[in-house]
Tab-separated table of C-alpha atoms in Angstrom:
chain	number	residue	atom	x	y	z
G	196	UNK	CA	163.389	113.773	73.146
G	197	UNK	CA	164.468	116.028	75.982
G	198	UNK	CA	162.332	117.994	78.354
G	199	UNK	CA	162.179	121.749	78.446
G	200	UNK	CA	160.893	124.115	81.106
G	201	UNK	CA	158.307	126.453	79.618
G	202	UNK	CA	158.622	130.144	80.434
G	203	UNK	CA	155.507	131.492	82.075
G	204	UNK	CA	154.128	134.972	81.837
G	205	UNK	CA	152.582	136.993	84.623
G	206	UNK	CA	148.865	137.737	84.363
G	207	UNK	CA	147.936	140.565	82.063
G	208	UNK	CA	144.679	142.355	81.405
G	209	UNK	CA	144.759	141.514	77.731
G	210	UNK	CA	142.494	138.814	76.320
G	211	UNK	CA	144.354	136.368	74.125
G	212	UNK	CA	142.468	135.231	71.018
G	213	UNK	CA	141.410	131.629	70.761
G	214	UNK	CA	142.346	130.035	67.440
G	215	UNK	CA	139.560	128.647	65.280
G	216	UNK	CA	141.031	125.148	65.465
G	217	UNK	CA	141.257	125.291	69.246
G	218	UNK	CA	137.777	126.770	69.543
G	219	UNK	CA	136.396	123.867	67.569
G	220	UNK	CA	138.191	121.421	69.862
G	221	UNK	CA	136.928	123.158	73.010
G	222	UNK	CA	133.335	123.249	71.763
G	223	UNK	CA	133.544	119.595	70.815
G	224	UNK	CA	134.673	118.726	74.334
G	225	UNK	CA	131.942	120.776	76.017
G	226	UNK	CA	129.015	119.813	73.859
G	227	UNK	CA	130.238	116.461	72.760
G	228	UNK	CA	132.094	114.497	75.318
G	229	UNK	CA	129.666	112.142	73.641
G	230	UNK	CA	130.968	113.246	70.242
G	231	UNK	CA	134.467	112.322	71.252
G	232	UNK	CA	133.451	108.995	72.692
G	233	UNK	CA	131.173	107.628	70.056
G	234	UNK	CA	129.707	104.247	69.496
G	235	UNK	CA	127.135	102.710	67.207
G	236	UNK	CA	126.545	99.276	68.699
G	237	UNK	CA	126.469	96.363	66.303
G	238	UNK	CA	127.525	93.042	67.784
G	239	UNK	CA	130.507	91.055	66.569
G	240	UNK	CA	130.281	87.302	66.396
G	241	UNK	CA	132.178	85.510	69.143
G	242	UNK	CA	135.870	85.289	68.291
G	243	UNK	CA	135.752	87.968	65.585
G	244	UNK	CA	138.642	90.462	65.771
G	245	UNK	CA	138.929	94.020	64.537
G	246	UNK	CA	141.597	93.193	61.968
G	247	UNK	CA	144.258	90.598	61.160
G	248	UNK	CA	146.826	92.358	63.334
G	249	UNK	CA	144.794	91.694	66.496
G	250	UNK	CA	145.987	88.974	68.848
G	251	UNK	CA	143.639	86.242	70.070
G	252	UNK	CA	140.453	87.955	71.242
G	253	UNK	CA	139.636	88.164	74.949
G	254	UNK	CA	136.551	86.573	76.424
G	255	UNK	CA	134.141	89.356	77.311
G	256	UNK	CA	131.389	88.664	79.823
G	257	UNK	CA	128.272	90.811	79.573
G	258	UNK	CA	127.026	92.125	82.922
G	259	UNK	CA	123.829	93.938	83.845
G	260	UNK	CA	123.244	97.129	85.814
G	261	UNK	CA	120.067	97.210	87.961
G	262	UNK	CA	117.637	100.056	87.227
G	263	UNK	CA	114.200	101.077	88.539
G	264	UNK	CA	111.241	99.532	86.755
G	265	UNK	CA	110.511	101.284	83.469
G	266	UNK	CA	113.944	102.942	83.302
G	267	UNK	CA	117.164	102.316	81.406
G	268	UNK	CA	120.795	102.776	82.392
G	269	UNK	CA	122.931	105.548	80.942
G	270	UNK	CA	126.678	105.141	81.604
G	271	UNK	CA	129.126	107.991	81.088
G	272	UNK	CA	132.215	106.837	83.040
G	273	UNK	CA	133.802	103.949	84.945
G	274	UNK	CA	136.191	104.022	87.908
G	275	UNK	CA	138.154	101.374	89.783
G	276	UNK	CA	139.644	101.233	93.282
G	277	UNK	CA	141.029	98.173	95.118
G	278	UNK	CA	137.998	96.040	95.892
G	279	UNK	CA	135.555	98.421	94.231
G	280	UNK	CA	134.241	99.167	90.742
G	281	UNK	CA	131.948	102.077	89.935
G	282	UNK	CA	129.805	103.142	86.976
G	283	UNK	CA	128.182	106.579	86.816
G	284	UNK	CA	125.659	108.280	84.579
G	285	UNK	CA	121.914	108.323	85.020
G	286	UNK	CA	118.775	106.254	85.044
G	287	UNK	CA	116.424	107.442	82.321
G	288	UNK	CA	112.669	107.115	82.750
G	289	UNK	CA	110.356	106.131	79.944
G	290	UNK	CA	109.602	109.795	79.196
G	291	UNK	CA	113.321	110.557	78.804
G	292	UNK	CA	113.804	112.239	82.198
G	293	UNK	CA	117.247	111.496	83.682
G	294	UNK	CA	118.084	111.035	87.344
G	295	UNK	CA	121.697	110.927	88.639
G	296	UNK	CA	122.926	107.383	89.141
G	297	UNK	CA	125.989	105.534	90.376
G	298	UNK	CA	126.463	101.782	90.629
G	299	UNK	CA	128.974	99.921	92.809
G	300	UNK	CA	130.390	96.417	92.482
G	301	UNK	CA	132.946	94.338	94.405
G	302	UNK	CA	133.994	92.359	91.335
G	303	UNK	CA	132.681	94.063	88.187
G	304	UNK	CA	129.966	91.406	87.852
G	305	UNK	CA	127.490	91.961	90.712
G	306	UNK	CA	126.196	95.536	90.814
G	307	UNK	CA	123.965	97.614	93.081
G	308	UNK	CA	122.465	101.026	92.434
G	309	UNK	CA	123.514	103.568	95.063
G	310	UNK	CA	120.955	105.836	96.672
G	311	UNK	CA	121.257	109.374	95.251
G	312	UNK	CA	120.509	112.450	97.350
G	313	UNK	CA	120.319	115.684	95.335
G	314	UNK	CA	120.566	119.014	97.164
G	315	UNK	CA	120.200	121.761	94.557
G	316	UNK	CA	117.202	122.553	92.396
G	317	UNK	CA	119.001	121.062	89.377
G	318	UNK	CA	120.542	118.053	91.158
G	319	UNK	CA	117.592	115.706	90.549
G	320	UNK	CA	118.247	115.974	86.784
G	321	UNK	CA	122.044	115.734	86.816
G	322	UNK	CA	123.762	113.279	84.510
G	323	UNK	CA	127.048	112.162	86.071
G	324	UNK	CA	129.756	112.415	83.407
G	325	UNK	CA	132.921	111.380	85.284
G	326	UNK	CA	134.033	109.709	88.485
G	327	UNK	CA	137.113	108.862	90.540
G	328	UNK	CA	137.609	106.956	93.768
G	329	UNK	CA	140.207	106.889	96.535
G	330	UNK	CA	139.975	104.656	99.575
G	331	UNK	CA	136.298	104.430	100.524
G	332	UNK	CA	135.339	107.694	98.775
G	333	UNK	CA	133.667	108.042	95.382
G	334	UNK	CA	133.465	111.493	93.790
G	335	UNK	CA	131.430	112.168	90.647
G	336	UNK	CA	130.828	115.257	88.526
G	337	UNK	CA	127.396	115.988	87.125
G	338	UNK	CA	125.496	118.646	85.238
G	339	UNK	CA	122.047	119.541	83.986
G	340	UNK	CA	120.891	122.293	81.646
G	341	UNK	CA	118.960	124.977	83.450
G	342	UNK	CA	118.127	128.630	83.880
G	343	UNK	CA	116.861	131.104	81.312
G	344	UNK	CA	119.683	130.313	78.864
G	345	UNK	CA	119.865	126.563	79.643
G	346	UNK	CA	123.520	126.834	80.713
G	347	UNK	CA	124.955	123.773	82.479
G	348	UNK	CA	124.304	123.700	86.223
G	349	UNK	CA	127.288	121.668	87.388
G	350	UNK	CA	128.443	120.197	90.674
G	351	UNK	CA	130.149	117.292	92.395
G	352	UNK	CA	128.709	114.340	94.289
G	353	UNK	CA	130.277	112.347	97.128
G	354	UNK	CA	129.702	108.857	98.545
G	355	UNK	CA	131.617	107.573	101.581
G	356	UNK	CA	131.751	103.861	102.340
G	357	UNK	CA	128.379	102.242	101.867
G	358	UNK	CA	126.584	105.573	102.248
G	359	UNK	CA	124.448	107.353	99.651
G	360	UNK	CA	125.758	109.479	96.799
G	361	UNK	CA	125.064	113.032	97.944
G	362	UNK	CA	125.283	116.225	95.903
G	363	UNK	CA	127.788	118.794	97.196
G	364	UNK	CA	126.347	122.333	96.901
G	365	UNK	CA	128.382	124.574	94.562
G	366	UNK	CA	128.019	128.136	93.365
G	367	UNK	CA	127.061	128.590	89.718
G	368	UNK	CA	130.443	130.084	88.801
G	369	UNK	CA	132.628	127.469	90.501
G	370	UNK	CA	132.496	125.254	87.417
G	371	UNK	CA	130.279	127.327	85.107
G	372	UNK	CA	129.441	130.964	84.609
G	373	UNK	CA	130.706	133.388	81.957
G	374	UNK	CA	134.329	132.171	82.272
G	375	UNK	CA	133.495	128.490	81.728
G	376	UNK	CA	135.112	126.652	78.822
G	377	UNK	CA	135.462	122.933	79.677
G	378	UNK	CA	135.575	120.634	82.699
G	379	UNK	CA	137.483	117.692	81.284
G	380	UNK	CA	138.525	114.926	83.694
G	381	UNK	CA	138.345	113.998	87.375
G	382	UNK	CA	141.213	112.148	89.075
G	383	UNK	CA	142.011	110.746	92.520
G	384	UNK	CA	145.225	110.076	94.392
G	385	UNK	CA	146.865	110.148	97.818
G	386	UNK	CA	146.427	113.936	97.770
G	387	UNK	CA	142.649	113.727	97.351
G	388	UNK	CA	140.765	114.653	94.176
G	389	UNK	CA	141.553	116.970	91.266
G	390	UNK	CA	139.673	118.110	88.151
G	391	UNK	CA	141.515	119.242	85.000
G	392	UNK	CA	139.862	121.720	82.657
G	393	UNK	CA	140.045	124.896	80.607
G	394	UNK	CA	138.701	128.283	81.621
G	395	UNK	CA	139.005	132.011	81.013
G	396	UNK	CA	141.677	132.479	83.654
G	397	UNK	CA	142.632	135.428	85.832
G	398	UNK	CA	144.593	136.976	82.950
G	399	UNK	CA	141.329	136.966	80.903
G	400	UNK	CA	142.690	134.423	78.424
G	401	UNK	CA	141.361	130.920	77.827
G	402	UNK	CA	143.824	128.512	79.412
G	403	UNK	CA	144.366	125.551	81.720
G	404	UNK	CA	142.712	125.497	85.147
G	405	UNK	CA	142.278	122.949	87.934
G	406	UNK	CA	139.878	122.320	90.819
G	407	UNK	CA	141.199	120.436	93.866
G	408	UNK	CA	139.822	118.914	97.060
G	409	UNK	CA	141.624	116.954	99.796
G	410	UNK	CA	138.562	114.841	100.581
G	411	UNK	CA	136.024	115.337	97.776
G	412	UNK	CA	133.724	117.341	100.032
G	413	UNK	CA	134.372	120.724	98.379
G	414	UNK	CA	136.532	121.889	95.461
G	415	UNK	CA	138.752	124.966	95.142
G	416	UNK	CA	139.338	126.577	91.733
G	417	UNK	CA	142.883	127.543	90.695
G	418	UNK	CA	142.661	129.780	87.630
G	419	UNK	CA	145.470	132.203	88.502
G	420	UNK	CA	148.634	130.077	88.548
G	421	UNK	CA	151.121	131.551	86.016
G	422	UNK	CA	152.295	128.081	84.966
G	423	UNK	CA	148.763	126.998	84.033
G	424	UNK	CA	147.604	130.139	82.263
G	425	UNK	CA	148.118	130.918	78.603
G	426	UNK	CA	150.917	133.385	77.959
G	427	UNK	CA	153.952	134.049	75.806
G	428	UNK	CA	154.516	130.322	75.241
G	429	UNK	CA	151.023	129.807	73.852
G	430	UNK	CA	147.467	128.824	74.686
G	431	UNK	CA	147.181	126.020	77.240
G	432	UNK	CA	144.533	123.404	77.957
G	433	UNK	CA	144.438	120.768	80.730
G	434	UNK	CA	142.799	117.509	79.678
G	435	UNK	CA	143.447	114.922	82.409
G	436	UNK	CA	145.172	114.377	85.749
G	437	UNK	CA	146.677	111.591	87.855
G	438	UNK	CA	147.612	111.325	91.511
G	439	UNK	CA	151.109	109.898	91.901
G	440	UNK	CA	152.155	107.440	94.591
G	441	UNK	CA	154.135	110.075	96.506
G	442	UNK	CA	151.068	112.332	96.759
G	443	UNK	CA	152.104	114.730	93.981
G	444	UNK	CA	149.754	115.644	91.142
G	445	UNK	CA	150.379	115.320	87.418
G	446	UNK	CA	148.193	117.167	84.880
G	447	UNK	CA	148.471	116.696	81.110
G	448	UNK	CA	147.200	118.548	78.070
G	449	UNK	CA	148.708	120.753	75.399
G	450	UNK	CA	149.960	124.193	74.439
G	451	UNK	CA	149.254	125.908	71.127
G	452	UNK	CA	152.394	127.946	70.351
G	453	UNK	CA	151.970	131.370	68.730
G	454	UNK	CA	151.939	131.051	64.957
G	455	UNK	CA	151.721	127.259	65.003
G	456	UNK	CA	151.140	125.906	61.512
G	457	UNK	CA	147.567	124.598	61.056
G	458	UNK	CA	146.935	124.976	64.783
G	459	UNK	CA	149.376	122.194	65.681
G	460	UNK	CA	149.623	121.779	69.468
G	461	UNK	CA	152.584	120.526	71.494
G	462	UNK	CA	152.127	118.074	74.394
G	463	UNK	CA	152.416	119.680	77.811
G	464	UNK	CA	152.350	118.501	81.406
G	465	UNK	CA	152.280	120.153	84.828
G	466	UNK	CA	153.297	118.943	88.278
G	467	UNK	CA	152.361	120.110	91.770
G	468	UNK	CA	152.614	118.821	95.320
G	469	UNK	CA	149.853	117.331	97.429
G	470	UNK	CA	148.253	120.770	97.912
G	471	UNK	CA	147.827	121.179	94.113
G	472	UNK	CA	149.660	124.537	94.127
G	473	UNK	CA	151.928	125.973	92.824
G	474	UNK	CA	152.323	124.295	89.430
G	475	UNK	CA	155.400	123.728	87.259
G	476	UNK	CA	155.044	123.328	83.475
G	477	UNK	CA	157.128	120.678	81.680
G	478	UNK	CA	156.843	119.976	77.947
G	479	UNK	CA	158.111	117.433	75.467
G	480	UNK	CA	159.542	119.081	72.368
G	481	UNK	CA	156.942	119.018	69.597
G	482	UNK	CA	157.474	117.188	66.322
G	483	UNK	CA	155.443	119.575	64.173
G	484	UNK	CA	152.410	117.291	64.227
G	485	UNK	CA	149.307	118.216	66.198
G	486	UNK	CA	150.037	116.499	69.533
G	487	UNK	CA	148.147	116.531	72.831
G	488	UNK	CA	148.189	114.325	75.910
G	489	UNK	CA	144.523	113.299	76.245
G	490	UNK	CA	144.675	110.839	79.139
G	491	UNK	CA	147.217	109.887	81.824
G	492	UNK	CA	147.463	107.005	84.283
G	493	UNK	CA	149.813	106.552	87.234
G	494	UNK	CA	151.959	103.419	86.928
G	495	UNK	CA	154.528	101.655	89.077
G	496	UNK	CA	157.176	103.400	86.946
G	497	UNK	CA	155.704	106.896	87.267
G	498	UNK	CA	152.969	107.675	84.741
G	499	UNK	CA	152.034	107.181	81.111
G	500	UNK	CA	150.047	109.622	78.980
G	501	UNK	CA	148.359	108.800	75.668
G	502	UNK	CA	146.953	111.160	73.082
G	503	UNK	CA	146.609	112.189	69.475
G	504	UNK	CA	149.854	112.659	67.545
G	505	UNK	CA	149.282	113.749	63.961
G	506	UNK	CA	147.825	110.844	61.988
G	507	UNK	CA	148.189	108.370	64.858
G	508	UNK	CA	148.118	108.007	68.629
G	509	UNK	CA	151.179	108.133	70.873
G	510	UNK	CA	152.393	107.530	74.397
G	511	UNK	CA	154.560	109.723	76.611
G	512	UNK	CA	156.385	108.463	79.745
G	513	UNK	CA	156.727	110.410	82.993
G	514	UNK	CA	159.659	108.947	84.895
G	515	UNK	CA	162.328	110.383	87.186
G	516	UNK	CA	160.781	113.832	86.916
G	517	UNK	CA	160.837	114.195	83.134
G	518	UNK	CA	158.723	113.493	80.057
G	519	UNK	CA	159.971	111.421	77.127
G	520	UNK	CA	158.116	110.415	73.974
G	521	UNK	CA	157.190	106.718	73.659
G	522	UNK	CA	155.712	104.655	70.811
G	523	UNK	CA	153.032	105.553	68.268
G	524	UNK	CA	150.150	103.302	67.307
G	525	UNK	CA	146.892	103.203	65.355
G	526	UNK	CA	145.674	105.657	62.747
G	527	UNK	CA	143.473	108.752	62.812
G	528	UNK	CA	140.874	109.768	60.235
G	529	UNK	CA	137.177	110.263	59.617
G	530	UNK	CA	134.728	113.018	60.518
G	531	UNK	CA	134.648	112.729	64.316
G	532	UNK	CA	137.539	114.295	66.307
G	533	UNK	CA	139.962	111.575	67.367
G	534	UNK	CA	140.412	111.133	71.127
G	535	UNK	CA	141.391	108.698	73.858
G	536	UNK	CA	138.242	107.352	75.528
G	537	UNK	CA	139.936	105.498	78.392
G	538	UNK	CA	143.304	104.462	79.811
G	539	UNK	CA	144.193	101.970	82.548
G	540	UNK	CA	147.109	99.949	83.884
G	541	UNK	CA	146.483	96.205	84.346
G	542	UNK	CA	148.310	92.913	84.780
G	543	UNK	CA	148.498	90.696	81.711
G	544	UNK	CA	149.932	87.257	81.125
G	545	UNK	CA	153.467	88.582	80.697
G	546	UNK	CA	153.608	91.506	83.110
G	547	UNK	CA	152.123	94.960	83.644
G	548	UNK	CA	150.571	96.720	80.660
G	549	UNK	CA	148.501	99.756	79.782
G	550	UNK	CA	145.190	99.484	77.941
G	551	UNK	CA	143.913	102.374	75.814
G	552	UNK	CA	140.489	102.720	74.221
G	553	UNK	CA	140.721	105.235	71.387
G	554	UNK	CA	138.305	106.772	68.902
G	555	UNK	CA	140.104	107.072	65.577
G	556	UNK	CA	137.476	109.276	63.938
G	557	UNK	CA	135.467	106.459	62.388
G	558	UNK	CA	135.262	103.816	65.115
G	559	UNK	CA	136.623	102.843	68.510
G	560	UNK	CA	139.480	100.420	69.059
G	561	UNK	CA	141.333	98.845	71.965
G	562	UNK	CA	145.135	98.715	72.214
G	563	UNK	CA	147.397	97.034	74.763
G	564	UNK	CA	150.799	98.630	75.307
G	565	UNK	CA	153.958	97.676	77.119
G	566	UNK	CA	154.388	99.303	80.532
G	567	UNK	CA	156.730	101.927	79.087
G	568	UNK	CA	154.360	102.772	76.232
G	569	UNK	CA	156.948	101.864	73.608
G	570	UNK	CA	155.132	98.966	71.910
G	571	UNK	CA	151.424	98.481	71.207
G	572	UNK	CA	149.162	95.821	69.735
G	573	UNK	CA	145.433	95.728	69.126
G	574	UNK	CA	142.890	93.693	71.056
G	575	UNK	CA	139.246	93.120	70.155
G	576	UNK	CA	136.462	95.112	71.782
G	577	UNK	CA	133.272	93.247	72.718
G	578	UNK	CA	131.356	95.238	70.082
G	579	UNK	CA	132.190	97.258	67.000
G	580	UNK	CA	131.748	101.037	67.271
G	581	UNK	CA	131.131	103.426	64.411
G	582	UNK	CA	131.592	107.108	65.243
G	583	UNK	CA	128.446	109.102	65.898
G	584	UNK	CA	126.878	111.652	68.206
G	585	UNK	CA	125.302	110.931	71.590
G	586	UNK	CA	127.212	107.689	72.115
G	587	UNK	CA	129.981	107.067	74.662
G	588	UNK	CA	132.631	104.475	75.398
G	589	UNK	CA	134.161	104.106	78.864
G	590	UNK	CA	136.989	101.923	80.170
G	591	UNK	CA	138.441	101.068	83.581
G	592	UNK	CA	140.900	98.451	84.788
G	593	UNK	CA	142.629	97.155	87.880
G	594	UNK	CA	144.546	94.013	88.743
G	595	UNK	CA	143.955	91.626	85.876
G	596	UNK	CA	140.443	92.804	84.998
G	597	UNK	CA	139.003	95.340	82.548
G	598	UNK	CA	135.523	96.869	82.252
G	599	UNK	CA	134.115	98.449	79.091
G	600	UNK	CA	130.790	100.305	78.951
G	601	UNK	CA	129.133	101.334	75.698
G	602	UNK	CA	126.128	103.637	75.485
G	603	UNK	CA	124.453	104.302	72.141
G	604	UNK	CA	121.971	106.841	73.478
G	605	UNK	CA	119.201	104.270	73.909
G	606	UNK	CA	120.819	102.199	76.666
G	607	UNK	CA	124.123	101.099	78.145
G	608	UNK	CA	125.862	97.759	77.813
G	609	UNK	CA	128.670	96.632	80.108
G	610	UNK	CA	131.317	93.903	79.769
G	611	UNK	CA	134.093	92.513	81.942
G	612	UNK	CA	137.207	90.731	80.693
G	613	UNK	CA	140.084	88.956	82.407
G	614	UNK	CA	143.316	90.408	81.033
G	615	UNK	CA	145.605	87.962	82.789
G	616	UNK	CA	145.689	85.834	79.642
G	617	UNK	CA	146.465	88.727	77.315
G	618	UNK	CA	149.912	89.398	75.991
G	619	UNK	CA	151.473	92.841	75.866
G	620	UNK	CA	153.098	94.140	72.712
G	621	UNK	CA	156.480	92.769	73.769
G	622	UNK	CA	155.634	89.287	72.557
C-alpha cells in the first residue's frame, strides 16, 4: 500500500467530540495499562507449547529480583541498552504500600536494586510504569494517586551511570491536570528521550501529544503541533515512539476518520528531527478494519511497528521514509481489549528478527517475525496467561537474549531466554 500525507488543520477553538469507541480505548489505557497487559500465571510443564503451530520451545531461565525483607517485587516494564538491562515498577511492603523501584543487570541474570530518591510529596509512593535507556542514562515514568480527587500525580525519574534513581520535579499539569488523557510509552534514541501520549491539545480537542527531553533531566510538552492534533482528517492518538539511528524521532498511533464505520481507526505515524519539532504526519491507507500501530522498534532497516488489525495483529515497515503494510498474524477475541505488550529486535539462529508479545483478548502469546515483518511464527512463553485485570506482561530484548516479566498482582516473575537458537518465520 502507498503512503499518503495527511492534511492538517490549524488550531480552532472548537472542541471535537470523542467517539464512544475511542473513549473506551482511552479509558482502558489510562486505568488499565494492566488491563491491556494481563496475565493469570499458571505454569506450563517444561517443553509444552502454546499450540501445534509453535516451533520448538525456547529454554527459559527463571531469575530473581532482590527486594527488601518482607516486600515483594512489582514489575511494570523492562528496558535494554548495550551492556545493561533494567526492570522498573515498585517494591510492595506487607501492608500493600508501594515504593518506586528499579533494578539493573549486566546480563539479565544478576540483578541489583537501585537506590531511589523521591523529591515530591507523592514520589515515595510512585509505581514506575515505563522505562527507556540511552547510553548510561535510565529514565522512568511513575505515578501515584493523590490529592482531594485522587488524580494521578505523575513524574519522571533519572539515573545516570551507577548513581541513584532520582525523581525529577514536575508541575501537576505537565503530565496530568484537566487536559490529561493518557501517557502511553517512553522511548530513547540518539536525540534523547520522548514520551508519546494523548491529551486535550491546544485546539481543545483530544489528540496526539508528545513530551521530549534531550537528556532525561526535564521534559517539554508539545500539544500544539498541527500535525499531531486532531482536525479535519480525524481524531489522533500517539501510542509509542522510537529513536532512529540518524537521531530523528518516529511516533506511531492511529487516526479515527470522521464517520468511520464502527469506530474503525487507520494506522498513522509521525516523524520529526532530533529536536522533536515540528512533526510530519504519514499514514498507511486503511483497509476498513480497525487498525492502530501499538508499538514500534527501530531496526537496522529503519523501523517496524506492530498493532491490532481487525481480527488479527499486523506489522508495518518504516523504510526509506515511507510506511508500507507487512504481514498479519495471530487472532483477536475475548473480553479484554487486544494490544501489543512488548516489541524488540533480536538476533536469532538465522538472522535478525522481531519478537512481539501480544494480548489477544483471552491470553498472551509470543510471536517471532522476520526482520521485515512479513512472516511470523509462534514461540512458547514461559507461562500461560489468561486475560484479567491488575496483571501485566513486559518484554525486552537485545543481541540474542530476551527477557519476559509477568506480574499477576501478587508478585512478579522474570525469565531470560537465549534467542540465538530460535528460527524466524522464514524457515
